[in-house]
Short mmCIF file of C-alpha atoms and ligand atoms in Angstrom, two decimals:
data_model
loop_
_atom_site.label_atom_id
_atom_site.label_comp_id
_atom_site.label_asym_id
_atom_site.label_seq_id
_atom_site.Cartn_x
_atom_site.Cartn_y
_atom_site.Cartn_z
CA UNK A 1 -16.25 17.44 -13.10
CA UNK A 2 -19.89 17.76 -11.47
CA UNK A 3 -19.49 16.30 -7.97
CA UNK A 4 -22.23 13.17 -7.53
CA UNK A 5 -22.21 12.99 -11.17
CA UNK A 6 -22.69 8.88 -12.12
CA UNK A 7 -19.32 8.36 -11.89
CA UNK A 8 -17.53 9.37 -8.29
CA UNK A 9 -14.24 11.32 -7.78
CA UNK A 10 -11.83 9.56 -5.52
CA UNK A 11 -9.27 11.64 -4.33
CA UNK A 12 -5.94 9.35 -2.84
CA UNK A 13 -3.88 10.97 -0.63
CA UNK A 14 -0.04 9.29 0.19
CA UNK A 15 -0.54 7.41 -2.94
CA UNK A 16 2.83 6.21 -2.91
CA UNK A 17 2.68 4.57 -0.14
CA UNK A 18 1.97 0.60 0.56
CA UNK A 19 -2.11 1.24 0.76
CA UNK A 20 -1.85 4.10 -1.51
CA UNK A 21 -0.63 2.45 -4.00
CA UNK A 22 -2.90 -0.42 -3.96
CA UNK A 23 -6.05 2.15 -3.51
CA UNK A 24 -4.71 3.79 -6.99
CA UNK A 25 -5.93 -0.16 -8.90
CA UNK A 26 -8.72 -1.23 -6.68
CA UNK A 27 -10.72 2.32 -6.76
CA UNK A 28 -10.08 2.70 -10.51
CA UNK A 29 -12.95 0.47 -12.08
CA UNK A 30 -15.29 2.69 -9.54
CA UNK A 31 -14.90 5.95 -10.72
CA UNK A 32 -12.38 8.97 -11.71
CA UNK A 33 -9.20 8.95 -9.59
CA UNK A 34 -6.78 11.77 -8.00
CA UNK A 35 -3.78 10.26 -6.72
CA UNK A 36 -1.82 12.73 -5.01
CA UNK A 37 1.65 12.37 -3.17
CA UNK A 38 3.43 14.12 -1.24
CA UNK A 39 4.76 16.38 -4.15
CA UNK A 40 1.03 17.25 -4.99
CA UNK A 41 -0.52 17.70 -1.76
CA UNK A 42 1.80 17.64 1.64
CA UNK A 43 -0.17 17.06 4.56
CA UNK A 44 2.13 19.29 6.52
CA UNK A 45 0.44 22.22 4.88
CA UNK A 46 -3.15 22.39 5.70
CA UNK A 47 -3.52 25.12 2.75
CA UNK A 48 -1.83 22.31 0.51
CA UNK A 49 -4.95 20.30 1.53
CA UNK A 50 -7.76 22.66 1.23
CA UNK A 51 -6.73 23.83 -2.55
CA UNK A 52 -6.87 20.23 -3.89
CA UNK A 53 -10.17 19.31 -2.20
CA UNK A 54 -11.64 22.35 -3.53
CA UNK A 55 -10.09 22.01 -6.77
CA UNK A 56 -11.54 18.46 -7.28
CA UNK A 57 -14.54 18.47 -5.04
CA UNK A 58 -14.16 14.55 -4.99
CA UNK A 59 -16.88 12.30 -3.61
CA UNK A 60 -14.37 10.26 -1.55
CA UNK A 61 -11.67 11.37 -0.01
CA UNK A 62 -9.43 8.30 1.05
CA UNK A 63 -6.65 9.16 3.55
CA UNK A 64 -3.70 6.10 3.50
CA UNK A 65 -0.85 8.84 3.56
CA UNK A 66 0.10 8.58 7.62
CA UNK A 67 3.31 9.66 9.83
CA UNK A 68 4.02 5.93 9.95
CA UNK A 69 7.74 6.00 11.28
CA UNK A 70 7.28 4.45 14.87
CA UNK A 71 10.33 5.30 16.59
CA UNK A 72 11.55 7.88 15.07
CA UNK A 73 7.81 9.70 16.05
CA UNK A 74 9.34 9.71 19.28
CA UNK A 75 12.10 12.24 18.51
CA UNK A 76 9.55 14.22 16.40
CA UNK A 77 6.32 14.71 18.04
CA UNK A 78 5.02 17.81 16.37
CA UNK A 79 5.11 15.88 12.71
CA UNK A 80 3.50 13.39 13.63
CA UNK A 81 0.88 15.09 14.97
CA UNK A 82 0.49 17.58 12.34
CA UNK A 83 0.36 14.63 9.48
CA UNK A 84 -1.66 11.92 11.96
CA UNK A 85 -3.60 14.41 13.78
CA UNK A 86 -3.90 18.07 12.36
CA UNK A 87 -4.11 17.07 8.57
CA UNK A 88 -6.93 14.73 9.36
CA UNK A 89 -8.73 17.14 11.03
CA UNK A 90 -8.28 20.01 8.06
CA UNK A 91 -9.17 16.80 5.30
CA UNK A 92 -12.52 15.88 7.62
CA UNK A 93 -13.75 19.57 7.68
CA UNK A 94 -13.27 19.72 4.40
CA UNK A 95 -14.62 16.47 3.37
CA UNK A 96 -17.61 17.79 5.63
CA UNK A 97 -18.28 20.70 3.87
CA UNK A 98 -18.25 19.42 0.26
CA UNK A 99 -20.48 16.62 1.85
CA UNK A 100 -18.23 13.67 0.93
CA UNK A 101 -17.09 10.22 2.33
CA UNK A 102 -14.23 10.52 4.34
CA UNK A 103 -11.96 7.13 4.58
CA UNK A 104 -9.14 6.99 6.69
CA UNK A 105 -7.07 4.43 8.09
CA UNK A 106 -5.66 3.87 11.86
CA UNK A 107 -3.99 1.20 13.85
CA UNK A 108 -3.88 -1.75 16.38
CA UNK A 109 -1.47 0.74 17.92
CA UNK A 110 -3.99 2.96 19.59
CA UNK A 111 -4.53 0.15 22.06
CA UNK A 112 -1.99 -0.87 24.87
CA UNK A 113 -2.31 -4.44 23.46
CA UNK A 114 -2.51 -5.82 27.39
CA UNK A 115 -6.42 -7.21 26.65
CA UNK A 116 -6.15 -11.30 26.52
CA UNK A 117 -8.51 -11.67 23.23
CA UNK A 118 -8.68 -9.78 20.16
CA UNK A 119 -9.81 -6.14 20.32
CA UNK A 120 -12.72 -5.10 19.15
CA UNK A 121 -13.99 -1.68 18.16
CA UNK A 122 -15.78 -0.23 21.30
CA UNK A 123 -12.53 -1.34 23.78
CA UNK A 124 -10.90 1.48 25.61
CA UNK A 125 -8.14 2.41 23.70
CA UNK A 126 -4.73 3.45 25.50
CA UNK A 127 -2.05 4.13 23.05
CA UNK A 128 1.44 4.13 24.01
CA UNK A 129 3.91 5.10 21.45
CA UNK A 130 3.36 8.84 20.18
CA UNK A 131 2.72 7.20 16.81
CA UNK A 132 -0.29 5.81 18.33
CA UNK A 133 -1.39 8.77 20.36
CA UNK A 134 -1.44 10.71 16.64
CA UNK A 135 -3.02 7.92 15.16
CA UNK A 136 -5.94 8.48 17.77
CA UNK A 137 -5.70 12.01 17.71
CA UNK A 138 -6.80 11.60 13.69
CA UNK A 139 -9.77 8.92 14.93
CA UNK A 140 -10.46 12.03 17.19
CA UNK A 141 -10.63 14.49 14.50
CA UNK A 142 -13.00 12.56 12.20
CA UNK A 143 -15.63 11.73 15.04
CA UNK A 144 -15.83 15.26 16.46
CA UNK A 145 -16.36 16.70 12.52
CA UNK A 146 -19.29 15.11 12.40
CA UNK A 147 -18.68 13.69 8.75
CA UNK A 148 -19.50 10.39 6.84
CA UNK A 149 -16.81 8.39 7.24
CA UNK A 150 -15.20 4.85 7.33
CA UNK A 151 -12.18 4.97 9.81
CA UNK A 152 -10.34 1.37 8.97
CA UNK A 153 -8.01 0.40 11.74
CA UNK A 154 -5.72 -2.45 10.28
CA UNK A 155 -2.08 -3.94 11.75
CA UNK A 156 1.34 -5.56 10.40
CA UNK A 157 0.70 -4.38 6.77
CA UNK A 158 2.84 -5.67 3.71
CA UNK A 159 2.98 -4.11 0.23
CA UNK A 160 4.66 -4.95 -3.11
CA UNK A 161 5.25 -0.86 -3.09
CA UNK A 162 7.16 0.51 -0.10
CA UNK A 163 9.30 -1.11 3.27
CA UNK A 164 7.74 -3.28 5.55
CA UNK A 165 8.65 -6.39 7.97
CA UNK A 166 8.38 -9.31 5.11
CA UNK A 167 10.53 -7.60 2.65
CA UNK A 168 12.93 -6.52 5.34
CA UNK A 169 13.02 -10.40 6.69
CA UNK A 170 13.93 -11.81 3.25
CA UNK A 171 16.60 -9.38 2.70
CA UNK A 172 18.28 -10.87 5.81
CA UNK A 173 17.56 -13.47 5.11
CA UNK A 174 19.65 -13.66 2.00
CA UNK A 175 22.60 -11.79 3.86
CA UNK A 176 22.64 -13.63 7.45
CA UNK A 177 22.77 -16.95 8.19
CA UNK A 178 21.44 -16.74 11.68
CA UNK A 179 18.09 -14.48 12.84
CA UNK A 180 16.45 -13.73 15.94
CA UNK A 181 13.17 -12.44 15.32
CA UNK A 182 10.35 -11.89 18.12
CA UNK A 183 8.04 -14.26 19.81
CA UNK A 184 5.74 -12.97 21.78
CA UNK A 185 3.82 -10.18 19.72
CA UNK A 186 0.83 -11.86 18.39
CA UNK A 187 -0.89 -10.36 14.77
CA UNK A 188 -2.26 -10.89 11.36
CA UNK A 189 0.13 -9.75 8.42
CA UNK A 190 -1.88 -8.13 7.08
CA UNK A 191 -1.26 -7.04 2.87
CA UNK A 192 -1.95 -3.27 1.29
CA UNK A 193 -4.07 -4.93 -1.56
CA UNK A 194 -6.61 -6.93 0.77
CA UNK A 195 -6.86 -3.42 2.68
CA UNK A 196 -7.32 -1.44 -0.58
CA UNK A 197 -9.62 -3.72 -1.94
CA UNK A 198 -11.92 -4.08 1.22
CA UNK A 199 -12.17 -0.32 0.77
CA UNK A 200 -13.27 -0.18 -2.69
CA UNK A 201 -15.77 -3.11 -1.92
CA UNK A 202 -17.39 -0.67 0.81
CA UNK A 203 -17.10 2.21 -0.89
CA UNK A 204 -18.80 0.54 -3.72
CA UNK A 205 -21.41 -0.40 -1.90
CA UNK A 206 -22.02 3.47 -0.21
CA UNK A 207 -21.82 4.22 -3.18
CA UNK A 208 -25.03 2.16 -4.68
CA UNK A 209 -26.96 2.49 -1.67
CA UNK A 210 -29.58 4.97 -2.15
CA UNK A 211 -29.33 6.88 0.70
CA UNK A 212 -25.84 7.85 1.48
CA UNK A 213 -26.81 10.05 4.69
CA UNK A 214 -27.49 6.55 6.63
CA UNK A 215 -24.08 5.05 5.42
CA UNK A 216 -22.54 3.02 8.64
CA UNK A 217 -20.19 5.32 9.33
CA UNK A 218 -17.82 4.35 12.06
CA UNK A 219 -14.97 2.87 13.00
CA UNK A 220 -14.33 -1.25 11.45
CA UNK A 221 -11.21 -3.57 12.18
CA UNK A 222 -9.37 -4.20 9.00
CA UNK A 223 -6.62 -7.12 9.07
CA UNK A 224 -6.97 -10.62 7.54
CA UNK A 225 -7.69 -13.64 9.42
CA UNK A 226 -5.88 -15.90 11.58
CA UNK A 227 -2.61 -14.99 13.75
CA UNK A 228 0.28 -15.62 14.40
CA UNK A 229 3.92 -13.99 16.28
CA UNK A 230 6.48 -12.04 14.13
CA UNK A 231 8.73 -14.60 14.57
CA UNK A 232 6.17 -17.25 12.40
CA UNK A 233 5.50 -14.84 10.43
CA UNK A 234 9.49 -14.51 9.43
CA UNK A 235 9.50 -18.35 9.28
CA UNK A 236 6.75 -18.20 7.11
CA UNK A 237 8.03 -15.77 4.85
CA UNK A 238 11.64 -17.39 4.58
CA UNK A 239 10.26 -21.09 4.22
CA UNK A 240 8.04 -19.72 1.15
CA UNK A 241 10.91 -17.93 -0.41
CA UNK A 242 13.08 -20.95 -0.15
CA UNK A 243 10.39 -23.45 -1.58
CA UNK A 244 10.22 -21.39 -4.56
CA UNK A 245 13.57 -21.10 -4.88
CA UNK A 246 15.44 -18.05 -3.48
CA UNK A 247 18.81 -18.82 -2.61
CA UNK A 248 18.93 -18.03 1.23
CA UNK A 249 21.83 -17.77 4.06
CA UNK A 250 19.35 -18.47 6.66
CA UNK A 251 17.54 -21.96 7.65
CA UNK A 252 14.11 -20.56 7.82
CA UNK A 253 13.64 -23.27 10.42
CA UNK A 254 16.29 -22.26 12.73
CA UNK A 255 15.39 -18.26 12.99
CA UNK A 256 15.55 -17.83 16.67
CA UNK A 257 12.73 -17.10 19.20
CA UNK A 258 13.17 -13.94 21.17
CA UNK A 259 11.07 -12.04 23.23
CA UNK A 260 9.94 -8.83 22.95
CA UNK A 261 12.52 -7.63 26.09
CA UNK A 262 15.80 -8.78 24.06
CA UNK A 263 14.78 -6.44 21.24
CA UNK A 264 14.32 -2.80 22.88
CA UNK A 265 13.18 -0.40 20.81
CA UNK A 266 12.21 3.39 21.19
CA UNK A 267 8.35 3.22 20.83
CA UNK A 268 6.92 0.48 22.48
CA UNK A 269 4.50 -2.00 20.54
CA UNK A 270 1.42 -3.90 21.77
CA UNK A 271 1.88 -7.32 22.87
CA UNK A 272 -1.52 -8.03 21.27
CA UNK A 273 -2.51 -6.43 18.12
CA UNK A 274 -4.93 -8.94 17.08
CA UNK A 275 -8.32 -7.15 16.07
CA UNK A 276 -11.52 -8.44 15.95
CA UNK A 277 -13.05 -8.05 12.53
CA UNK A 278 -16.53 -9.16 12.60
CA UNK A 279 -17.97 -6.04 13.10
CA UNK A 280 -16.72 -5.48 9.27
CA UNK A 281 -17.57 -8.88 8.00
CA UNK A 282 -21.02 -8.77 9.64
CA UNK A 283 -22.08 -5.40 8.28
CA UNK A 284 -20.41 -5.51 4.94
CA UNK A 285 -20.61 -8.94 4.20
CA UNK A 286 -17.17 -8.96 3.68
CA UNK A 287 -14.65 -12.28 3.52
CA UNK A 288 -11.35 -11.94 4.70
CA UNK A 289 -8.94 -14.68 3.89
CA UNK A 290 -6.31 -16.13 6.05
CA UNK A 291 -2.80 -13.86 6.41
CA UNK A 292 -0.82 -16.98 4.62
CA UNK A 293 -2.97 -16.52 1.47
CA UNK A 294 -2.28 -12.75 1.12
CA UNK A 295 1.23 -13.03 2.09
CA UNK A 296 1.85 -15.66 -0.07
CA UNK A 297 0.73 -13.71 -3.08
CA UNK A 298 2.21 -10.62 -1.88
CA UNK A 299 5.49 -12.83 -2.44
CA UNK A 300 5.25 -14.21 -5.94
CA UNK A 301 4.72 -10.63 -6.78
CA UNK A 302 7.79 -9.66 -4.89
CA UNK A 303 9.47 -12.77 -6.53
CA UNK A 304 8.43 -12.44 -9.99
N1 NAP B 1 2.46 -0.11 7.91
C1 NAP B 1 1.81 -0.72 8.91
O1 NAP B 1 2.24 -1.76 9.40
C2 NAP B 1 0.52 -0.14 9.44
C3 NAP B 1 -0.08 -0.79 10.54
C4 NAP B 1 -1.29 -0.28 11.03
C5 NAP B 1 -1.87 0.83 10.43
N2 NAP B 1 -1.24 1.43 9.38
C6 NAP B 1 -1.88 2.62 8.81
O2 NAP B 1 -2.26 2.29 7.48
C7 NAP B 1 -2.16 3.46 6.66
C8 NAP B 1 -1.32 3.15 5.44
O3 NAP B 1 -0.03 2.74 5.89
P1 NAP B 1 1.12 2.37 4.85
O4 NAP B 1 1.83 1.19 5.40
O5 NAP B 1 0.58 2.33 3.47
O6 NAP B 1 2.08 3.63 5.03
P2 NAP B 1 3.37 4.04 4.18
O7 NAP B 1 3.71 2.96 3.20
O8 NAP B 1 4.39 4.50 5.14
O9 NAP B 1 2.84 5.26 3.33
C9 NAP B 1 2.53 6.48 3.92
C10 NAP B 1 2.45 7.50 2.83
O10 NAP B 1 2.19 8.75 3.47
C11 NAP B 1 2.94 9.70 2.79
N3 NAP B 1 3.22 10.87 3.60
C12 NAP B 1 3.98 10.95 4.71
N4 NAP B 1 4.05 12.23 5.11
C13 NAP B 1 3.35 12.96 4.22
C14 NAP B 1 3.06 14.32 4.09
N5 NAP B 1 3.56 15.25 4.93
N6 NAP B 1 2.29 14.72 3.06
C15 NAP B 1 1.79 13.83 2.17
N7 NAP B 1 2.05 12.52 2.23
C16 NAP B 1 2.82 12.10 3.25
C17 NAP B 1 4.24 9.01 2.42
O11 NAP B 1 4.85 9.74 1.40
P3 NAP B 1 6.37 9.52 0.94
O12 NAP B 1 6.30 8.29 0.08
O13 NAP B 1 6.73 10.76 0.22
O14 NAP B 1 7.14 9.33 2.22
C18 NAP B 1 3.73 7.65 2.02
O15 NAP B 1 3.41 7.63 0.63
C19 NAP B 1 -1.63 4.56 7.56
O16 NAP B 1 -2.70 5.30 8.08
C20 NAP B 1 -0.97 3.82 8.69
O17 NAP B 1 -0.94 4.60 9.89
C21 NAP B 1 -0.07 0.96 8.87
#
């Protein structure tokens, strides 16, 4: 297919994962897609990478496929770098030369999470898990290529597809009858299909505009609105569940408040990951809805 033909080529990396998998329905009334997993195009393998952007020459490249095992990225440093750090840097040079749109997601993890309000883009970041230093090292790449690019840095994200912190709370919540979740880590849950369909919404709009070359590229906070601690957020999650009907071992309003200290774990996490998004809102005109109304949908999927 002719590249900037009417219709774009999207090309998904990771697409099995939580974002990937939404990315595969929200880009598909835009254009052609490529979803590639692991299978088709492993990030490990920078040759892997360059033969599938060359073979499809897309006009977006969208990155969701990420290292994203936090602790265990401390035992295994050189794979997380090489899938967070050196495969970004191989997909931007490519992206680069073909002269497409690079999109690529990072996280609230690239800052320390000591600042008192939310962050926005321009703070100092400070990472402090390796996860987060590979994460940055991929924000790194992208900036220094010198391509177009939308770099969306989201937190706490919850998919119908894959693992995450919602699914894992109403599985114990089912088998336990007593939780102790953490209190004083402050975030917006924040679901795969809000983040896939943001993208598609400003990829659409790159897309129409008629000059591409003065796209805002850049770097835009990605996470819904409001906030709350992971411990709400399980609360939440169990007193939904129960009101539509899931039989649960747990009283969703006795799960226990713990902080941060009682739960050691091997890669540190920011106190504060809340991230200022009107940088996005303002230049895309974009609305982002409060966490409760994503997660709630997230769980009558998961429920029905
Ligand atoms: N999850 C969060 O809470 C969170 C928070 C902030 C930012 N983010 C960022 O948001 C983005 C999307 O996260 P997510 O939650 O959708 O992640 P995810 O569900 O863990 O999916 C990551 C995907 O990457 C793929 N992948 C891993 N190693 C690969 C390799 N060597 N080659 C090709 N594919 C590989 C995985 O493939 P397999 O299925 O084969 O393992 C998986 O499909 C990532 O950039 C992540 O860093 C996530």
């Amino acid at each position: 297919m002719p590249r900037n033909a009417a219709i774009p080529t999207f090309l998904i990396t990771g697409s099995n994962g939580q974002v990937g998998f939404e990315l595969r329905r929200s880009l598909a009334p835009l254009g052609k897609v490529v979803a590639l997993d692991r299978s088709s195009c492993d990030l490990t393998r920078p040759d892997d990478i360059r033969r599938v952007v060359r073979e499809f020459q897309p006009d977006v490249i969208v990155n969701p496929a990420a290292y994203t095992a936090v602790d265990k990225a401390e035992s295994e440093p050189e794979l997380a770098y090489a899938i967070n750090g050196a495969a970004v840097e191989v997909l931007a040079a490519e992206a680069k030369a073909l002269g497409s749109l690079l999109v690529h997601y990072s996280t609230d993890y690239v800052f320390d999470g000591s600042k008192a309000d939310a962050y926005v883009e321009t703070d100092a970041v400070n990472p402090q898990s390796v996860y987060g230093k590979s994460k940055l090292a991929g924000e790194q790449a992208i900036s220094a290529a010198g391509v177009a690019h939308l770099v969306f840095r989201t937190c706490w994200v919850a998919g119908a597809h894959g693992g995450n912190f919602a699914k894992t709370m109403l599985k114990l919540g089912r088998e336990r009858d007593s939780l102790r979740v953490i209190a004083d880590q402050f975030g917006a849950p924040t679901t795969a299909a809000l983040i896939a369909d943001v993208t598609a919404q400003v990829v659409a709009r790159h897309w129409l505009s008629g000059d591409r070359t003065s796209f805002a590229s850049g770097i835009y906070h990605l996470a819904a609105a409001g906030e709350t601690t992971w411990h709400a957020y399980a609360s939440e999650v169990l007193r939904y569940a129960a009101a539509k009907g899931i039989e649960l071992k747990v009283d969703p309003a006795r799960i226990e408040a713990i902080p941060a200290t009682a739960y050691p774990l091997p890669a540190p996490r920011p106190a504060n990951s809340r991230l200022d998004t009107s940088k996005l809102r303002h230049t895309f005109g974009i609305h982002l809805p409060d966490w409760q109304q994503g997660m709630h949908y997230l769980l009558d999927q998961i429920f029905s």
